[in-house]
Coordinates of N, CA, C and O in Angstrom, one line a residue:
X13 N 184.3 92.8 82.8 CA 183.5 93.5 83.8 C 183.3 94.9 83.3 O 184.1 95.6 82.8
X14 N 182.1 95.4 83.5 CA 181.7 96.8 83.1 C 181.3 97.6 84.3 O 180.8 97.0 85.3
X15 N 181.5 98.9 84.2 CA 181.1 99.7 85.3 C 180.1 100.8 84.7 O 180.3 101.3 83.6
X16 N 179.1 101.0 85.5 CA 178.1 102.1 85.1 C 178.7 103.4 85.4 O 179.4 103.6 86.4
X17 N 178.5 104.3 84.5 CA 178.9 105.7 84.6 C 178.1 106.4 85.8 O 176.9 106.1 85.9
X18 N 178.8 107.2 86.5 CA 178.2 107.9 87.6 C 177.2 108.9 87.0 O 177.5 109.6 86.0
X19 N 176.0 109.0 87.6 CA 175.0 109.8 87.0 C 174.7 110.9 88.1 O 174.5 110.7 89.2
X20 N 174.8 112.2 87.6 CA 174.6 113.3 88.5 C 173.1 113.6 88.5 O 172.4 113.7 87.4
X21 N 172.4 113.6 89.7 CA 171.0 113.8 89.8 C 170.7 115.2 89.2 O 171.5 116.1 89.2
X22 N 169.4 115.4 88.7 CA 169.0 116.7 88.3 C 169.1 117.7 89.4 O 168.9 117.5 90.5
X23 N 169.6 118.9 89.0 CA 169.8 120.0 90.0 C 168.6 120.9 90.1 O 167.9 121.2 89.1
X24 N 168.2 121.3 91.3 CA 167.1 122.2 91.5 C 167.6 123.6 91.9 O 168.7 123.7 92.5
X25 N 166.8 124.6 91.5 CA 167.1 125.9 91.9 C 166.7 126.1 93.4 O 165.7 125.6 93.8
X26 N 167.5 126.7 94.2 CA 167.3 126.8 95.6 C 166.0 127.5 95.9 O 165.3 127.2 96.9
X27 N 165.6 128.5 95.0 CA 164.3 129.2 95.2 C 163.1 128.4 94.9 O 162.0 128.8 95.3
X28 N 163.3 127.2 94.3 CA 162.1 126.4 93.9 C 161.9 125.2 94.8 O 160.9 124.5 94.7
X29 N 162.8 125.0 95.8 CA 162.6 123.8 96.7 C 161.8 124.1 97.9 O 161.6 125.3 98.3
X30 N 161.2 123.1 98.4 CA 160.3 123.2 99.6 C 160.7 122.1 100.7 O 161.3 121.2 100.4
X31 N 160.2 122.4 101.9 CA 160.4 121.5 103.0 C 160.0 120.0 102.6 O 159.0 119.8 102.0
X32 N 160.9 119.1 103.0 CA 160.8 117.7 102.8 C 161.0 117.2 101.4 O 160.8 116.0 101.1
X33 N 161.4 118.1 100.5 CA 161.9 117.7 99.1 C 163.2 117.0 99.2 O 164.0 117.3 100.0
X34 N 163.4 116.0 98.4 CA 164.7 115.3 98.2 C 165.3 116.1 97.0 O 164.8 116.1 95.9
X35 N 166.5 116.8 97.3 CA 167.0 117.7 96.3 C 168.5 117.5 96.1 O 169.2 116.9 96.9
X36 N 168.9 118.0 95.0 CA 170.3 118.2 94.7 C 170.4 119.7 94.2 O 169.7 120.1 93.3
X37 N 171.3 120.5 94.9 CA 171.4 121.9 94.6 C 172.9 122.2 94.5 O 173.7 121.5 95.0
X38 N 173.2 123.3 93.8 CA 174.6 123.8 93.7 C 174.6 125.3 94.0 O 173.7 126.0 93.6
X39 N 175.6 125.7 94.8 CA 175.7 127.1 95.1 C 177.1 127.4 95.7 O 177.9 126.5 96.0
X40 N 177.3 128.7 96.0 CA 178.5 129.2 96.6 C 178.3 129.4 98.1 O 177.3 129.9 98.5
X41 N 179.3 129.1 98.9 CA 179.3 129.3 100.3 C 179.4 130.8 100.6 O 180.3 131.5 100.2
X42 N 178.3 131.3 101.3 CA 178.3 132.7 101.7 C 178.7 132.9 103.2 O 179.2 133.9 103.5
X43 N 178.4 131.9 104.0 CA 178.8 132.1 105.4 C 179.0 130.7 106.1 O 178.4 129.7 105.6
X44 N 179.9 130.7 107.1 CA 180.2 129.5 107.8 C 180.2 129.8 109.3 O 180.8 130.9 109.7
X45 N 179.6 129.0 110.1 CA 179.6 129.2 111.6 C 179.5 127.9 112.3 O 179.0 126.9 111.8
X46 N 180.0 127.9 113.5 CA 180.0 126.7 114.4 C 179.1 127.1 115.5 O 179.2 128.1 116.1
X47 N 178.1 126.2 115.8 CA 177.2 126.4 116.9 C 177.1 125.2 117.8 O 177.3 124.1 117.3
X48 N 176.9 125.4 119.1 CA 176.7 124.2 120.0 C 175.4 123.5 119.6 O 174.4 124.2 119.3
X49 N 175.3 122.2 119.7 CA 174.1 121.5 119.5 C 173.5 121.0 120.8 O 172.5 121.5 121.3
X50 N 174.2 120.1 121.4 CA 173.8 119.6 122.8 C 175.0 118.8 123.4 O 175.8 118.2 122.7
X51 N 175.1 118.9 124.7 CA 176.1 118.2 125.5 C 177.5 118.4 124.9 O 178.3 117.5 124.8
X52 N 177.8 119.6 124.5 CA 179.2 119.9 124.0 C 179.4 119.5 122.6 O 180.5 119.7 122.1
X53 N 178.4 119.0 121.9 CA 178.5 118.6 120.5 C 178.3 119.9 119.7 O 177.3 120.6 119.9
X54 N 179.1 120.1 118.6 CA 178.9 121.3 117.8 C 178.4 120.9 116.4 O 178.5 119.7 116.0
X55 N 177.9 121.9 115.7 CA 177.5 121.7 114.3 C 178.2 122.8 113.5 O 178.4 123.9 113.9
X56 N 178.5 122.4 112.3 CA 179.0 123.4 111.3 C 177.9 123.7 110.4 O 177.2 122.9 109.8
X57 N 177.5 125.0 110.4 CA 176.4 125.5 109.6 C 177.0 126.3 108.4 O 177.7 127.3 108.6
X58 N 176.7 125.8 107.2 CA 177.2 126.5 106.0 C 176.1 127.0 105.2 O 175.2 126.2 104.8
X59 N 176.0 128.3 104.9 CA 175.0 128.9 104.1 C 175.4 128.9 102.7 O 176.5 129.5 102.4
X60 N 174.6 128.3 101.8 CA 175.0 128.2 100.4 C 173.9 128.9 99.5 O 172.7 128.6 99.8
X61 N 174.3 129.7 98.6 CA 173.4 130.5 97.7 C 173.6 130.2 96.3 O 174.7 130.0 95.8
X62 N 172.5 130.2 95.5 CA 172.6 130.3 94.0 C 171.9 131.6 93.6 O 171.5 132.4 94.5
X63 N 171.6 131.8 92.3 CA 171.0 133.0 91.9 C 169.5 133.1 92.3 O 168.9 134.2 92.3
X64 N 168.9 132.0 92.8 CA 167.5 132.1 93.2 C 167.2 132.0 94.7 O 166.1 132.3 95.1
X65 N 168.2 131.8 95.5 CA 168.0 131.7 96.9 C 169.1 131.0 97.7 O 170.1 130.7 97.1
X66 N 168.8 130.6 98.9 CA 169.8 129.9 99.7 C 169.2 128.9 100.6 O 168.1 128.9 100.9
X67 N 170.1 128.0 101.1 CA 169.8 127.0 102.1 C 171.0 126.8 103.0 O 172.1 127.2 102.7
X68 N 170.7 126.1 104.1 CA 171.8 125.8 105.1 C 172.2 124.3 104.9 O 171.3 123.4 104.7
X69 N 173.5 124.1 104.9 CA 174.0 122.7 105.0 C 174.5 122.5 106.5 O 175.4 123.3 106.9
X70 N 173.9 121.6 107.2 CA 174.3 121.4 108.6 C 175.0 120.1 108.7 O 174.5 119.0 108.5
X71 N 176.3 120.2 109.2 CA 177.1 119.0 109.4 C 177.2 118.8 110.9 O 177.9 119.5 111.7
X72 N 176.4 117.8 111.4 CA 176.3 117.5 112.8 C 177.6 116.9 113.4 O 178.2 116.1 112.7
X73 N 178.0 117.4 114.5 CA 179.2 116.9 115.2 C 180.5 117.3 114.5 O 181.6 116.7 114.8
X74 N 180.5 118.4 113.7 CA 181.7 118.8 113.0 C 182.0 120.3 113.3 O 181.0 121.1 113.4
X75 N 183.2 120.7 113.4 CA 183.6 122.1 113.5 C 184.2 122.6 112.1 O 184.1 123.7 111.9
X76 N 184.7 121.6 111.3 CA 185.2 122.0 110.0 C 184.9 120.8 109.1 O 184.7 119.7 109.5
X77 N 185.0 121.1 107.8 CA 185.0 120.1 106.7 C 186.1 120.6 105.7 O 186.0 121.7 105.2
X78 N 187.0 119.7 105.5 CA 188.2 120.0 104.7 C 187.7 120.5 103.3 O 186.8 119.9 102.7
X79 N 188.2 121.6 102.8 CA 187.9 122.2 101.5 C 186.7 123.1 101.5 O 186.5 123.8 100.5
X80 N 185.9 123.2 102.5 CA 184.8 124.1 102.6 C 185.2 125.4 103.2 O 185.6 125.4 104.4
X81 N 185.2 126.5 102.5 CA 185.5 127.8 103.0 C 184.6 128.8 102.2 O 184.0 128.5 101.2
X82 N 184.7 130.1 102.6 CA 183.9 131.1 101.9 C 184.2 131.1 100.4 O 185.4 131.1 100.1
X83 N 183.2 131.2 99.6 CA 183.4 131.2 98.2 C 183.5 129.9 97.5 O 183.4 129.8 96.3
X84 N 183.6 128.8 98.2 CA 183.6 127.5 97.6 C 182.3 127.1 97.0 O 181.3 127.5 97.5
X85 N 182.3 126.5 95.8 CA 181.1 126.1 95.2 C 180.9 124.6 95.6 O 181.8 123.8 95.4
X86 N 179.6 124.3 96.0 CA 179.3 123.0 96.5 C 178.1 122.5 95.8 O 177.2 123.2 95.4
X87 N 178.0 121.1 95.6 CA 176.8 120.4 95.2 C 176.4 119.6 96.4 O 177.2 118.9 97.0
X88 N 175.1 119.9 96.8 CA 174.6 119.2 98.0 C 173.4 118.4 97.7 O 172.5 118.8 96.8
X89 N 173.2 117.2 98.3 CA 172.1 116.4 98.1 C 171.6 115.9 99.4 O 172.3 115.6 100.3
X90 N 170.2 115.8 99.5 CA 169.6 115.3 100.7 C 168.2 115.7 100.8 O 167.6 116.3 99.9
X91 N 167.6 115.5 102.0 CA 166.2 115.8 102.2 C 166.1 117.1 103.0 O 166.8 117.3 104.0
X92 N 165.3 118.1 102.5 CA 165.2 119.4 103.1 C 164.4 119.3 104.4 O 163.3 118.7 104.4
X93 N 164.9 119.9 105.4 CA 164.2 120.1 106.7 C 164.3 121.5 107.1 O 164.6 122.4 106.3
X94 N 164.1 121.8 108.3 CA 164.2 123.1 108.9 C 165.2 123.1 110.0 O 165.3 122.2 110.8
X95 N 165.9 124.2 110.1 CA 166.9 124.4 111.2 C 167.0 125.9 111.5 O 167.3 126.7 110.6
X96 N 166.6 126.2 112.7 CA 166.5 127.6 113.1 C 165.7 128.5 112.2 O 166.0 129.6 111.8
X97 N 164.6 127.9 111.7 CA 163.6 128.6 110.9 C 164.0 128.8 109.4 O 163.4 129.5 108.7
X98 N 165.1 128.0 109.0 CA 165.5 128.1 107.6 C 165.5 126.7 107.0 O 165.6 125.7 107.7
X99 N 165.4 126.7 105.6 CA 165.5 125.4 104.9 C 166.9 124.9 105.1 O 167.9 125.6 104.9
X100 N 167.1 123.6 105.4 CA 168.4 123.0 105.6 C 168.4 121.6 105.3 O 167.4 120.9 105.3
X101 N 169.6 121.1 104.9 CA 169.9 119.7 104.7 C 170.8 119.3 105.8 O 171.9 119.8 106.0
X102 N 170.4 118.3 106.6 CA 171.3 117.8 107.7 C 172.2 116.7 107.2 O 171.7 115.8 106.5
X103 N 173.5 116.8 107.4 CA 174.5 115.9 107.0 C 174.3 115.6 105.5 O 174.1 114.4 105.1
X104 N 174.4 116.6 104.6 CA 174.2 116.4 103.2 C 175.3 115.5 102.6 O 176.4 115.5 103.1
X105 N 175.0 114.9 101.5 CA 176.0 114.3 100.6 C 176.5 115.6 99.9 O 175.7 116.4 99.4
X106 N 177.8 115.8 99.8 CA 178.3 117.0 99.2 C 179.5 116.7 98.3 O 180.2 115.7 98.4
X107 N 179.7 117.6 97.4 CA 180.8 117.5 96.4 C 181.3 118.9 96.3 O 180.6 119.9 96.1
X108 N 182.6 119.1 96.4 CA 183.3 120.4 96.2 C 183.5 120.5 94.7 O 184.2 119.6 94.1
X109 N 183.0 121.5 94.1 CA 183.1 121.7 92.6 C 184.3 122.7 92.4 O 184.4 123.7 93.0
X110 N 185.1 122.3 91.4 CA 186.2 123.2 91.0 C 185.7 124.3 90.1 O 184.7 124.1 89.3
X111 N 186.3 125.5 90.2 CA 185.8 126.6 89.4 C 186.1 126.3 87.9 O 187.0 125.6 87.5
X112 N 185.1 126.7 87.0 CA 185.3 126.5 85.6 C 186.4 127.5 85.1 O 186.5 128.6 85.5
X113 N 187.2 127.0 84.2 CA 188.3 127.8 83.6 C 187.9 128.2 82.2 O 187.3 127.6 81.5

């Protein structure tokens, strides 16, 4: 039995992406906040930046995500939409990246 190696999708610069693009981006967490969504459901809003710009990662129904804190480097994948007037990925596929040594 053979297994295919995992393939990392090509990464986009955050400053080059637009609404409705299917993207994979990497950046550092600059801010984290919890906001009410509806009927007592909360969202975790994580602002992630690279050298070209930033986007929001919105985790619906979450107050925290283990391992995500200020300064964490994340790889996010998903379809870009808008949230409170900013580019955002709702419920992104994410990977916490370890710092390079």
